[in-house]
Amino acid sequence: MARKSKSYPILEKVLITDFAAEGKSLARVDEQVVFVPHVVPGDIVDIQLTRKRSSFMEGRAIHFHAYAENRIEPVCEHFGLCGGCKWQMLPYPDQLQFKQQQVIDNLTRIGKLELPEVSPILGSKHTEFYRNKLEFTFSNRRWLSKEEMDMGEKLEVNGVGFHIPGRFDKVLDIQKCWLQDDIANQLRNSIRQYAIANQLSFFDLRKQEGLLRTMIVRTATTGELMLIMVFFYDDKKAIHNLMTYIAATFPQISSLLYVINAKANDTITDREVHLFKGKDHIIEKMEDLQFKIGPKSFFQTNSYQAYELYKKTREFAGLTGKELVYDLYTGTGTIANFVAANAKQVIGLEYVPEAIADAKENAALNNIQNTLFYSGDMKDILNQDFINKHGSPDVIITDPPRAGMHDKVIEAILFASPKRVVYVSCNPATQARDLSLLSQTYTIKAVQPVDMFPHTHHVENVVLLEKNDSEL
Ligand SMILES: C[S@@+](CC[C@H](N)C(=O)[O-])C[C@H]1O[C@@H](n2cnc3c(N)ncnc32)[C@H](O)[C@@H]1O
């Protein structure tokens, strides 16, 4: 039954039946699928349609008639408005079950792959405070709730927190975030208080003006702590006073940095970083390895689960000390350096030259002498000449971005013809596509989903492929 609204109808009392991609859920109405965010199977809702296509519809829940029985109370006061932890209303075991099923569905439906028994997903021991990096945005027009606006009082409009999903100019002022160690909350709340008391200007995202732009907090399991303050312009006195306040209030900061960024976008990768106090990096540790993390370095955002992921990758690689290993999409060389002690040589390839510089530095820091790193676009650099020059690998580890691997990279893997391929993926849909292209020559021997991001729909998956006997 449908009631008319402005443009699209409202569907009444619809039972949500399944999870769908990208953290949404779905319902079936008159044999058509409707995708809805912020609901879970078992909820009964009125849906305001926002989009109609011949094969599917999209909408949002505007009224809940009943909540799914397995729903729990989200721990976070910002749940619902903040885009960060969309699944906090689901018990963690249910989240894991869905992620496990998502991996199986993608590999079997998209890849049409034959799978061995899929290992139970490795859940994260830390379901809160698991991230090692967060970026908060300052805004001079923070998001105001209806209740706040109805109060009619003069409100503080400056805020610092996260963008409201889909609203580049609206920032939700965050009091307590459950994603990173509580020191991030203490830093953000203290800096907000100081800035308001001292009348520092918060950024105007529409007009592009204001001193305080973003702040980035990085933590490590070693206890080291980095803070990068990003300013829109170089007000030397205000910056000095604020940085002095931060240094005095938080003596535990190991690396206190700032950046002046007057560009239109927030990225600091092309900006100079100024050291205010401490070191220009922090150190992360895994087993007896150290990783140097600078303000621009990439590192997996859940260090605890990254360790589980890397251990599984190393186990699947089945190294004996004699192998030549290629680590494709090596980033800052973390996997390459992590498995190096078990291989004869590891060659890491990666697009970003700065990441390759970090990879080499980390190898040197750990006195690893059997890793080599090269930068370039994978589809260009991993070619027959490269493989002929460096030798055919016994094992290829590949960890591509969400888009998966380019056809030319898959062709190069088939040409290189390693005995084993370990495919680490953050997107089982593109992984399924790529695996089906390898499936003529390789058989899937093991599948291990890993949860790196509790309370989100994201899932990581590690697959072990072995070359078919006929190809050996
Ligand atoms: C999922 S991350 C890999 C992370 C790394 N294995 C780790 O655990 O730290 C994917 C990496 O692929 C790199 N990348 C993306 N597109 C690429 C391309 N066309 N050629 C080479 N590298 C690429 C990105 O810069 C990123 O470092």
Coordinates of C-alpha atoms and ligand atoms in Angstrom, one line a residue:
M1 CA 0.0 0.0 0.0
A2 CA 1.4 3.4 -0.9
R3 CA 0.6 6.9 0.4
K4 CA 1.6 9.8 -1.8
S5 CA 4.3 12.3 -0.8
K6 CA 5.9 15.2 -2.7
S7 CA 7.5 13.2 -5.5
Y8 CA 7.9 9.6 -4.5
P9 CA 5.4 7.5 -2.5
I10 CA 5.8 6.3 1.1
L11 CA 5.7 2.6 1.5
E12 CA 4.0 1.6 4.7
K13 CA 4.7 -1.1 7.3
V14 CA 7.5 -2.8 5.3
L15 CA 9.4 -5.7 6.8
I16 CA 13.1 -5.5 6.2
T17 CA 14.3 -9.0 5.2
D18 CA 18.0 -9.0 4.3
F19 CA 21.3 -7.3 4.5
A20 CA 22.6 -5.7 1.2
A21 CA 25.8 -4.2 0.0
E22 CA 27.5 -1.0 1.5
G23 CA 25.9 -1.5 4.9
K24 CA 22.3 -1.1 3.7
S25 CA 19.5 -3.6 4.1
L26 CA 16.7 -4.5 1.8
A27 CA 13.0 -5.3 1.6
R28 CA 10.9 -6.7 -1.2
V29 CA 7.8 -4.8 -2.2
D30 CA 5.6 -5.9 -5.1
E31 CA 8.5 -8.1 -6.3
Q32 CA 10.8 -5.1 -6.4
V33 CA 13.9 -4.7 -4.1
V34 CA 14.1 -1.5 -2.0
F35 CA 17.5 -0.6 -0.5
V36 CA 17.3 1.2 2.9
P37 CA 20.2 2.5 5.1
H38 CA 20.1 2.5 8.9
V39 CA 17.8 -0.4 9.3
V40 CA 18.4 -4.1 9.9
P41 CA 16.5 -7.3 8.9
G42 CA 13.5 -7.7 11.3
D43 CA 12.7 -4.0 11.5
I44 CA 9.2 -2.9 10.3
V45 CA 9.3 0.6 8.9
D46 CA 7.6 3.2 6.7
I47 CA 9.9 4.0 3.8
Q48 CA 10.0 7.3 2.0
L49 CA 11.2 6.3 -1.5
T50 CA 14.0 8.6 -2.8
R51 CA 14.8 6.8 -6.1
K52 CA 12.9 4.5 -8.4
R53 CA 14.6 2.5 -11.2
S54 CA 13.1 -0.3 -13.3
S55 CA 15.1 -2.9 -11.4
F56 CA 15.3 -1.5 -7.8
M57 CA 14.2 1.3 -5.5
E58 CA 16.0 3.3 -2.7
G59 CA 14.5 5.0 0.3
R60 CA 14.9 5.9 3.9
A61 CA 13.0 4.8 7.0
I62 CA 10.8 7.6 8.3
H63 CA 9.0 5.7 11.0
F64 CA 9.7 2.4 12.9
H65 CA 6.6 0.3 13.7
A66 CA 8.8 -2.5 15.2
Y67 CA 12.5 -3.0 15.8
A68 CA 14.3 -6.3 15.0
E69 CA 14.5 -8.5 18.0
N70 CA 18.3 -8.8 17.9
R71 CA 18.8 -5.0 18.1
I72 CA 20.8 -3.7 21.0
E73 CA 21.3 -0.2 22.4
P74 CA 24.2 1.5 20.6
V75 CA 26.9 2.6 23.1
C76 CA 27.6 5.9 21.3
E77 CA 25.6 9.1 22.0
H78 CA 26.3 10.2 18.4
F79 CA 24.9 7.0 16.8
G80 CA 22.5 7.6 13.9
L81 CA 23.8 11.1 12.9
C82 CA 27.5 10.2 12.7
G83 CA 28.4 8.0 9.8
G84 CA 31.1 6.2 11.7
C85 CA 29.7 3.0 13.3
K86 CA 26.5 2.2 11.4
W87 CA 26.1 -1.3 12.9
Q88 CA 26.4 -0.5 16.6
M89 CA 22.7 -1.5 17.0
L90 CA 23.7 -5.1 16.0
P91 CA 25.3 -7.5 18.4
Y92 CA 28.9 -8.2 17.3
P93 CA 28.4 -12.0 16.7
D94 CA 25.5 -11.0 14.2
Q95 CA 27.8 -8.5 12.5
L96 CA 30.4 -11.2 12.1
Q97 CA 27.9 -13.7 10.8
F98 CA 26.7 -11.3 8.1
K99 CA 30.3 -10.5 7.0
Q100 CA 31.1 -14.2 6.7
Q101 CA 28.0 -14.7 4.6
Q102 CA 28.8 -11.6 2.5
V103 CA 32.2 -13.2 1.6
I104 CA 30.7 -16.5 0.7
D105 CA 27.9 -14.9 -1.4
N106 CA 30.3 -12.7 -3.3
L107 CA 32.7 -15.5 -4.1
T108 CA 30.0 -17.9 -5.2
R109 CA 27.5 -15.5 -6.9
I110 CA 29.9 -13.0 -8.6
G111 CA 32.9 -15.3 -9.0
K112 CA 30.9 -18.5 -9.5
L113 CA 33.8 -20.1 -7.6
E114 CA 34.0 -23.5 -6.0
L115 CA 35.1 -23.0 -2.4
P116 CA 36.6 -25.2 0.2
E117 CA 35.0 -24.8 3.6
V118 CA 35.3 -21.1 4.5
S119 CA 37.1 -20.6 7.9
P120 CA 35.1 -18.8 10.5
I121 CA 35.8 -15.1 10.3
L122 CA 38.5 -13.8 12.7
G123 CA 36.7 -11.3 14.8
S124 CA 38.4 -8.3 16.4
K125 CA 39.2 -8.7 20.1
H126 CA 38.9 -4.9 20.3
T127 CA 35.4 -3.9 19.1
E128 CA 35.8 -0.4 20.5
F129 CA 38.8 2.0 20.5
Y130 CA 40.4 -0.1 17.7
R131 CA 41.4 2.6 15.3
N132 CA 44.9 4.1 15.3
K133 CA 44.1 7.1 13.2
L134 CA 41.2 9.6 13.2
E135 CA 40.8 13.0 11.5
F136 CA 38.5 15.6 13.0
T137 CA 37.2 18.7 11.2
F138 CA 36.7 22.1 12.7
S139 CA 33.6 24.0 11.7
N140 CA 32.1 27.4 12.5
R141 CA 28.6 26.1 11.8
R142 CA 28.3 22.8 13.5
W143 CA 25.3 20.6 13.0
L144 CA 22.5 21.7 15.3
S145 CA 19.8 19.2 16.3
K146 CA 16.1 20.1 16.1
E147 CA 16.0 20.1 19.9
E148 CA 18.9 22.5 20.1
M149 CA 17.3 24.9 17.6
D150 CA 14.0 24.7 19.4
M151 CA 15.6 25.8 22.7
G152 CA 15.8 29.3 21.3
E153 CA 19.0 30.0 23.4
K154 CA 22.2 31.4 22.0
L155 CA 24.2 28.4 21.2
E156 CA 27.9 27.7 20.6
V157 CA 28.1 27.2 16.9
N158 CA 31.8 26.2 16.7
G159 CA 32.4 22.5 16.7
V160 CA 34.9 19.8 15.9
G161 CA 34.1 16.3 14.8
F162 CA 33.0 14.3 11.8
H163 CA 31.3 15.3 8.6
I164 CA 27.6 14.3 8.5
P165 CA 27.4 11.7 5.8
G166 CA 26.7 13.3 2.4
R167 CA 27.0 16.9 3.8
F168 CA 30.4 18.4 3.1
D169 CA 29.6 21.6 5.0
K170 CA 28.1 20.1 8.1
V171 CA 30.2 18.8 10.9
L172 CA 28.8 16.9 13.9
D173 CA 30.5 18.1 17.1
I174 CA 31.8 15.0 18.8
Q175 CA 32.0 14.7 22.6
K176 CA 33.0 11.0 22.8
C177 CA 34.0 8.8 19.9
W178 CA 34.4 5.1 20.6
L179 CA 36.7 4.4 17.7
Q180 CA 40.1 5.5 19.0
D181 CA 41.8 5.4 22.4
D182 CA 40.2 7.9 24.7
I183 CA 43.2 10.3 24.4
A184 CA 41.8 11.4 21.1
N185 CA 38.6 12.5 22.9
Q186 CA 40.6 14.3 25.6
L187 CA 42.7 16.1 22.9
R188 CA 39.8 17.2 20.8
N189 CA 37.7 18.4 23.6
S190 CA 40.5 20.3 25.2
I191 CA 41.5 22.0 22.0
R192 CA 37.9 23.0 21.3
Q193 CA 37.6 24.5 24.7
Y194 CA 40.9 26.4 24.4
A195 CA 40.0 27.6 20.9
I196 CA 36.6 28.9 21.9
A197 CA 38.0 30.6 25.1
N198 CA 40.7 32.3 23.1
Q199 CA 38.5 33.2 20.1
L200 CA 40.4 31.3 17.5
S201 CA 38.4 31.0 14.3
F202 CA 37.0 27.6 13.3
F203 CA 36.9 26.8 9.6
D204 CA 34.0 28.0 7.4
L205 CA 33.7 25.1 4.9
R206 CA 31.6 27.1 2.5
K207 CA 33.5 30.4 2.4
Q208 CA 36.9 28.6 3.0
E209 CA 38.2 30.8 5.8
G210 CA 39.1 30.4 9.4
L211 CA 42.3 29.3 11.2
L212 CA 41.5 25.9 12.6
R213 CA 40.9 23.4 9.9
T214 CA 41.5 19.7 10.9
M215 CA 43.3 17.7 13.5
I216 CA 44.7 14.2 13.0
V217 CA 45.4 11.9 15.9
R218 CA 47.6 8.8 15.4
T219 CA 48.2 6.2 18.1
A220 CA 50.3 3.0 18.2
T221 CA 50.1 -0.1 20.4
T222 CA 53.5 1.0 21.7
G223 CA 51.8 3.9 23.5
E224 CA 53.3 6.5 21.2
L225 CA 51.0 9.4 20.2
M226 CA 51.0 11.8 17.3
L227 CA 49.0 14.9 16.9
I228 CA 48.9 16.9 13.6
M229 CA 47.1 20.3 13.8
V230 CA 46.2 21.7 10.4
F231 CA 45.7 25.4 10.0
F232 CA 44.3 27.3 7.0
Y233 CA 46.7 30.2 7.4
D234 CA 50.0 31.0 9.2
D235 CA 48.9 33.1 12.2
K236 CA 52.3 32.6 14.0
K237 CA 51.3 34.0 17.4
A238 CA 48.0 32.1 17.6
I239 CA 49.5 28.9 16.4
H240 CA 52.4 29.2 18.8
N241 CA 50.1 29.8 21.8
L242 CA 47.8 26.9 20.9
M243 CA 50.7 24.5 20.3
T244 CA 52.3 25.5 23.5
Y245 CA 49.1 24.9 25.4
I246 CA 48.7 21.5 23.8
A247 CA 52.3 20.5 24.6
A248 CA 51.9 21.6 28.2
T249 CA 48.5 19.9 28.7
F250 CA 49.4 16.7 27.0
P251 CA 53.1 15.9 27.8
Q252 CA 52.5 12.3 26.7
I253 CA 52.4 13.4 23.0
S254 CA 55.5 11.8 21.3
S255 CA 55.1 13.7 18.1
L256 CA 53.5 17.2 18.0
L257 CA 53.3 18.6 14.5
Y258 CA 51.4 21.2 12.5
V259 CA 50.7 22.0 8.8
I260 CA 49.5 25.1 7.0
N261 CA 47.1 24.1 4.3
A262 CA 45.5 26.9 2.3
K263 CA 44.3 24.6 -0.5
A264 CA 40.7 23.8 -1.3
N265 CA 41.0 20.2 -0.2
D266 CA 42.0 18.7 3.2
T267 CA 44.8 16.4 2.1
I268 CA 48.2 17.2 3.6
T269 CA 50.3 14.9 1.5
D270 CA 51.7 17.7 -0.6
R271 CA 52.2 20.1 2.4
E272 CA 55.2 20.8 4.5
V273 CA 55.0 19.4 8.0
H274 CA 56.4 21.4 10.9
L275 CA 57.7 19.7 14.0
F276 CA 56.7 21.6 17.2
K277 CA 57.8 19.1 19.8
G278 CA 59.1 15.5 20.1
K279 CA 59.9 13.2 17.1
D280 CA 58.6 13.5 13.5
H281 CA 57.2 10.0 13.7
I282 CA 55.8 7.3 16.0
I283 CA 56.8 3.7 16.2
E284 CA 54.4 0.7 15.8
K285 CA 55.6 -2.8 16.7
M286 CA 54.7 -6.3 15.5
E287 CA 56.6 -9.3 16.9
D288 CA 60.2 -8.0 16.9
L289 CA 59.6 -5.6 14.0
Q290 CA 59.3 -1.9 14.3
F291 CA 57.4 0.3 11.8
K292 CA 58.1 4.0 11.6
I293 CA 54.9 6.0 11.0
G294 CA 55.3 9.6 9.8
P295 CA 52.4 12.1 9.5
K296 CA 51.9 11.1 5.8
S297 CA 52.6 7.3 6.1
F298 CA 49.9 4.7 5.4
F299 CA 49.4 2.1 8.1
Q300 CA 46.5 -0.3 8.4
T301 CA 44.0 1.5 10.7
N302 CA 43.4 -1.4 13.1
S303 CA 46.8 -2.4 14.2
Y304 CA 45.6 -5.4 16.3
Q305 CA 43.7 -7.0 13.5
A306 CA 46.4 -6.0 10.9
Y307 CA 48.7 -8.3 12.9
E308 CA 46.1 -11.2 12.6
L309 CA 45.7 -10.5 8.9
Y310 CA 49.4 -10.5 8.3
K311 CA 49.9 -13.7 10.3
K312 CA 47.2 -15.4 8.2
T313 CA 48.9 -14.1 5.0
R314 CA 52.3 -15.4 6.1
E315 CA 50.7 -18.8 7.0
F316 CA 49.0 -19.1 3.6
A317 CA 52.2 -18.1 1.9
G318 CA 53.7 -21.3 3.3
L319 CA 57.3 -20.0 3.2
T320 CA 60.3 -22.2 4.1
G321 CA 63.1 -19.6 3.6
K322 CA 63.9 -20.5 0.0
E323 CA 61.2 -18.6 -1.8
L324 CA 61.2 -15.5 -4.0
V325 CA 58.0 -13.6 -3.1
Y326 CA 56.4 -10.7 -4.8
D327 CA 54.3 -8.5 -2.6
L328 CA 52.0 -6.5 -4.9
Y329 CA 50.4 -3.2 -3.7
T330 CA 52.9 -3.3 -0.8
G331 CA 52.0 0.2 0.5
T332 CA 54.7 1.0 3.1
G333 CA 56.0 -2.6 2.7
T334 CA 54.5 -3.9 5.9
I335 CA 53.6 -7.3 4.6
A336 CA 56.9 -7.6 2.6
N337 CA 59.0 -6.8 5.7
F338 CA 56.7 -9.0 7.9
V339 CA 57.3 -12.1 5.8
A340 CA 60.9 -11.4 4.9
A341 CA 62.5 -13.5 7.6
N342 CA 60.7 -16.6 6.2
A343 CA 61.7 -16.0 2.5
K344 CA 64.8 -15.9 0.4
Q345 CA 63.8 -12.5 -1.1
V346 CA 60.7 -10.3 -1.2
I347 CA 60.0 -7.7 -3.8
G348 CA 57.4 -5.1 -3.0
L349 CA 55.6 -3.1 -5.7
E350 CA 53.5 0.0 -5.1
Y351 CA 52.2 3.1 -6.8
V352 CA 53.1 5.8 -4.3
P353 CA 56.8 6.7 -4.2
E354 CA 56.6 8.1 -0.7
A355 CA 55.2 4.8 0.5
I356 CA 58.1 3.0 -1.1
A357 CA 60.5 5.3 0.6
D358 CA 58.9 4.4 4.0
A359 CA 59.1 0.7 3.0
K360 CA 62.8 1.0 2.4
E361 CA 63.3 2.9 5.6
N362 CA 61.4 0.3 7.6
A363 CA 63.5 -2.5 6.1
A364 CA 66.7 -0.6 7.1
L365 CA 65.3 0.2 10.6
N366 CA 64.8 -3.6 11.1
N367 CA 68.1 -4.5 9.4
I368 CA 66.1 -6.5 6.8
Q369 CA 68.4 -7.1 3.8
N370 CA 66.3 -9.3 1.6
T371 CA 63.6 -6.9 0.5
L372 CA 63.6 -4.8 -2.6
F373 CA 61.0 -2.1 -3.4
Y374 CA 59.9 -0.4 -6.6
S375 CA 57.3 2.2 -7.3
G376 CA 55.0 2.5 -10.3
D377 CA 51.5 1.7 -11.6
M378 CA 51.2 -2.1 -11.2
K379 CA 49.8 -2.7 -14.7
D380 CA 52.9 -1.0 -16.1
I381 CA 55.7 -2.1 -13.7
L382 CA 54.7 -5.8 -13.3
N383 CA 55.4 -6.8 -16.9
Q384 CA 57.3 -9.7 -18.6
D385 CA 60.6 -7.8 -18.6
F386 CA 60.3 -7.1 -14.8
I387 CA 59.6 -10.8 -14.1
N388 CA 62.4 -12.0 -16.5
K389 CA 64.8 -9.6 -14.8
H390 CA 63.9 -10.4 -11.2
G391 CA 63.0 -14.0 -11.6
S392 CA 59.6 -15.8 -11.5
P393 CA 58.2 -15.7 -8.0
D394 CA 57.4 -18.9 -6.0
V395 CA 54.7 -17.0 -4.2
I396 CA 52.7 -13.8 -5.0
I397 CA 51.0 -11.9 -2.2
T398 CA 48.6 -9.3 -3.5
D399 CA 46.6 -6.7 -1.5
P400 CA 45.0 -4.4 -4.1
P401 CA 42.7 -1.3 -3.4
R402 CA 38.9 -1.7 -3.4
A403 CA 38.8 -1.7 -7.2
G404 CA 40.7 -4.9 -7.4
M405 CA 43.4 -5.8 -10.0
H406 CA 43.7 -4.5 -13.5
D407 CA 43.3 -7.2 -16.2
K408 CA 47.0 -6.6 -17.2
V409 CA 48.1 -7.4 -13.6
I410 CA 46.1 -10.7 -13.7
E411 CA 47.8 -11.5 -17.0
A412 CA 51.2 -10.8 -15.5
I413 CA 50.4 -13.0 -12.5
L414 CA 49.5 -15.8 -14.9
F415 CA 52.7 -15.2 -16.8
A416 CA 54.8 -15.2 -13.6
S417 CA 53.1 -18.5 -12.7
P418 CA 53.9 -18.7 -9.0
K419 CA 53.0 -22.0 -7.1
R420 CA 50.9 -20.0 -4.7
V421 CA 49.0 -16.7 -4.7
V422 CA 47.7 -15.2 -1.5
Y423 CA 45.0 -12.6 -2.3
V424 CA 44.2 -10.2 0.5
S425 CA 41.2 -8.0 -0.3
C426 CA 39.1 -5.3 1.3
N427 CA 36.3 -5.8 -1.3
P428 CA 35.1 -9.4 -1.8
A429 CA 33.1 -8.4 -4.9
T430 CA 36.2 -7.3 -6.9
Q431 CA 38.2 -10.2 -5.3
A432 CA 35.5 -12.6 -6.7
R433 CA 35.9 -11.2 -10.2
D434 CA 39.7 -11.4 -10.1
L435 CA 39.7 -14.9 -8.6
S436 CA 37.4 -16.2 -11.4
L437 CA 40.0 -14.9 -14.0
L438 CA 42.7 -16.9 -12.1
S439 CA 40.5 -20.0 -11.6
Q440 CA 41.5 -21.8 -14.9
T441 CA 45.0 -22.1 -13.6
Y442 CA 44.6 -21.9 -9.8
T443 CA 42.4 -23.7 -7.2
I444 CA 41.1 -22.0 -4.1
K445 CA 42.6 -23.9 -1.1
A446 CA 41.6 -21.7 1.8
V447 CA 39.4 -18.7 2.5
Q448 CA 39.7 -16.7 5.7
P449 CA 37.5 -13.6 6.3
V450 CA 38.9 -11.1 8.8
D451 CA 37.0 -8.3 10.5
M452 CA 39.2 -5.2 10.7
F453 CA 36.3 -2.7 11.3
P454 CA 33.7 -3.7 13.9
H455 CA 30.4 -1.8 13.6
T456 CA 30.8 -1.2 9.9
H457 CA 29.9 -3.3 6.9
H458 CA 33.5 -3.6 5.8
V459 CA 35.2 -7.0 5.6
E460 CA 38.7 -8.2 4.7
N461 CA 39.2 -11.6 3.1
V462 CA 42.4 -13.7 2.5
V463 CA 42.3 -16.4 -0.1
L464 CA 45.0 -19.0 -0.8
L465 CA 45.3 -20.2 -4.4
E466 CA 47.5 -23.0 -5.5
K467 CA 48.5 -23.8 -9.0
N468 CA 46.6 -26.8 -10.5
D469 CA 48.7 -30.0 -10.8
S470 CA 48.2 -29.9 -14.6
E471 CA 50.1 -26.6 -14.7
L472 CA 53.0 -27.7 -12.5
Ligands
LIG1 C1 45.0 -2.1 0.5 S1 46.4 -1.1 0.3 C2 47.7 -2.2 0.6 C3 48.2 -2.1 1.9 C4 49.5 -2.9 2.4 N1 49.5 -4.2 1.8 C5 49.5 -2.9 3.9 O1 49.0 -3.9 4.4 O2 49.9 -1.9 4.5 C6 46.5 -0.9 -1.5 C7 47.8 -0.2 -2.0 O3 47.7 -0.2 -3.4 C8 48.3 0.9 -3.9 N2 47.8 1.1 -5.3 C9 46.6 1.5 -5.7 N3 46.5 1.5 -7.0 C10 47.7 1.1 -7.5 C11 48.3 0.9 -8.8 N4 47.5 1.1 -9.9 N5 49.5 0.4 -8.9 C12 50.2 0.2 -7.7 N6 49.8 0.4 -6.5 C13 48.5 0.8 -6.3 C14 47.8 2.0 -2.9 O4 48.7 3.1 -2.9 C15 47.9 1.2 -1.6 O5 49.1 1.4 -0.9

